[in-house]
Amino acid sequence: QLQLVESGGGLVQPGGSLRLSCAASGFTLDGYAVGWFRQAPGKEREGFSCISSSGGSTVSADSTKGRFTISRDNAKNTVYLQMNSLKPEDTAIYYCAAALMAFQTICVIRPAPYDYWGQGTQVTVSS
């Protein structure tokens, strides 16, 4: 069974940090671009970070640029999201997703063409 599992979410104070993990099982992530998305209550799902299958290219949305860093460890079949300087508006359910792209050097932060999605992990930023 092909699946992605996110972990590392939780409650953190404003200004704090969390590291999310996205682990794949049933398939090898190293041929896939991976994106991170989030959805806050009453809002649409937002794509904000992705990394190409080669790991050489990343894209970040303005909302998280300079605070969040995406990386991958293909040996561990895992992609990470380091989140620093967290703000209350970062509160959401965070999802990772995997996609086969035409080139190893590209990724996108829109839901299509991601085929595999995790179940999400809750991140709450509050004092």
Coordinates of C-alpha atoms in Angstrom, one line a residue:
Q1 CA 0.0 0.0 0.0
L2 CA 1.4 3.4 -1.1
Q3 CA 1.1 6.0 1.6
L4 CA 2.7 9.1 3.1
V5 CA 2.7 9.7 6.8
E6 CA 3.3 13.1 8.4
S7 CA 4.6 13.5 11.9
G8 CA 6.0 16.2 14.2
G9 CA 3.0 18.5 14.6
G10 CA 1.9 19.8 17.9
L11 CA 1.4 22.9 20.0
V12 CA 4.1 25.6 20.1
Q13 CA 4.3 29.1 21.3
P14 CA 4.7 32.0 18.8
G15 CA 8.3 32.4 17.8
G16 CA 8.9 28.7 18.4
S17 CA 10.0 25.9 16.0
L18 CA 8.8 22.5 14.8
R19 CA 10.1 20.0 12.4
L20 CA 7.7 18.0 10.4
S21 CA 8.5 14.7 8.7
C22 CA 6.9 13.1 5.7
A23 CA 7.7 9.4 5.4
A24 CA 6.8 7.2 2.5
S25 CA 5.9 3.6 2.7
G26 CA 5.2 1.2 -0.1
F27 CA 7.2 3.3 -2.7
T28 CA 10.5 5.1 -3.0
L29 CA 10.2 8.9 -2.7
D30 CA 13.4 9.7 -4.5
G31 CA 11.7 9.8 -7.9
Y32 CA 9.0 12.2 -6.7
A33 CA 8.7 15.8 -6.1
V34 CA 7.2 16.5 -2.7
G35 CA 5.1 19.4 -1.6
W36 CA 3.8 20.7 1.7
F37 CA 0.3 22.1 2.0
R38 CA -1.7 23.4 4.9
Q39 CA -5.4 24.1 5.6
A40 CA -6.7 26.3 8.3
P41 CA -10.3 26.1 9.5
G42 CA -12.6 27.8 7.0
K43 CA -9.8 28.4 4.5
E44 CA -8.8 26.7 1.3
R45 CA -5.8 24.3 1.2
E46 CA -2.6 26.4 0.6
G47 CA 0.5 25.0 -1.0
F48 CA 3.6 26.7 0.4
S49 CA 6.7 24.6 -0.1
C50 CA 8.0 21.9 -2.4
I51 CA 11.2 20.2 -3.3
S52 CA 12.1 18.6 -6.6
S53 CA 13.0 14.9 -6.9
S54 CA 16.6 15.8 -7.4
G55 CA 16.5 17.9 -4.2
G56 CA 18.2 20.7 -6.1
S57 CA 15.2 22.9 -6.5
T58 CA 12.7 24.3 -4.0
V59 CA 9.9 26.7 -4.1
S60 CA 8.5 28.7 -1.2
A61 CA 5.4 30.8 -0.9
D62 CA 5.9 34.4 0.4
S63 CA 3.9 33.5 3.5
T64 CA 6.7 31.1 4.7
K65 CA 9.8 32.2 2.8
G66 CA 12.7 32.8 5.1
R67 CA 11.0 30.9 8.0
F68 CA 10.4 27.4 6.7
T69 CA 13.0 25.1 5.0
I70 CA 12.2 22.0 3.1
S71 CA 14.8 19.2 2.7
R72 CA 14.9 15.5 1.8
D73 CA 16.8 12.4 2.8
N74 CA 16.3 9.8 0.2
A75 CA 18.2 7.2 2.2
K76 CA 15.5 7.5 4.8
N77 CA 12.7 7.9 2.3
T78 CA 11.6 11.1 4.1
V79 CA 11.1 14.8 3.5
Y80 CA 11.4 17.3 6.2
L81 CA 10.0 20.7 6.9
Q82 CA 11.8 22.8 9.4
M83 CA 9.5 25.6 10.6
N84 CA 11.0 28.5 12.6
S85 CA 9.6 31.8 13.9
L86 CA 6.1 30.3 13.9
K87 CA 3.2 32.6 14.0
P88 CA -0.4 32.1 15.1
E89 CA -1.5 32.4 11.5
D90 CA 0.6 29.2 10.8
T91 CA -2.0 27.2 12.7
A92 CA -3.4 24.6 10.3
I93 CA -3.4 20.9 9.4
Y94 CA -0.2 20.3 7.4
Y95 CA -0.1 17.8 4.6
C96 CA 2.6 16.4 2.4
A97 CA 2.1 15.1 -1.1
A98 CA 4.2 13.4 -3.8
A99 CA 4.1 13.8 -7.5
L100 CA 5.9 12.5 -10.5
M101 CA 7.1 15.5 -12.5
A102 CA 8.3 15.7 -16.1
F103 CA 11.8 16.8 -14.9
Q104 CA 13.8 16.0 -11.8
T105 CA 14.5 19.7 -11.3
I106 CA 11.0 21.1 -10.9
C107 CA 8.2 21.1 -8.3
V108 CA 5.0 23.2 -7.9
I109 CA 3.0 24.4 -4.9
R110 CA -0.5 23.8 -6.3
P111 CA -2.4 20.6 -5.5
A112 CA -2.3 19.2 -9.0
P113 CA -0.4 17.1 -10.1
Y114 CA 0.2 15.5 -6.6
D115 CA -1.1 12.0 -6.6
Y116 CA -0.3 10.8 -3.1
W117 CA -1.3 12.6 0.0
G118 CA -0.7 12.0 3.7
Q119 CA -3.4 12.2 6.4
G120 CA -2.1 15.5 7.8
T121 CA -0.7 16.6 11.1
Q122 CA -2.0 19.4 13.3
V123 CA 0.2 22.4 14.0
T124 CA -1.1 24.9 16.6
V125 CA 0.8 28.1 17.3
S126 CA -0.6 29.7 20.5
S127 CA 0.5 31.2 23.7

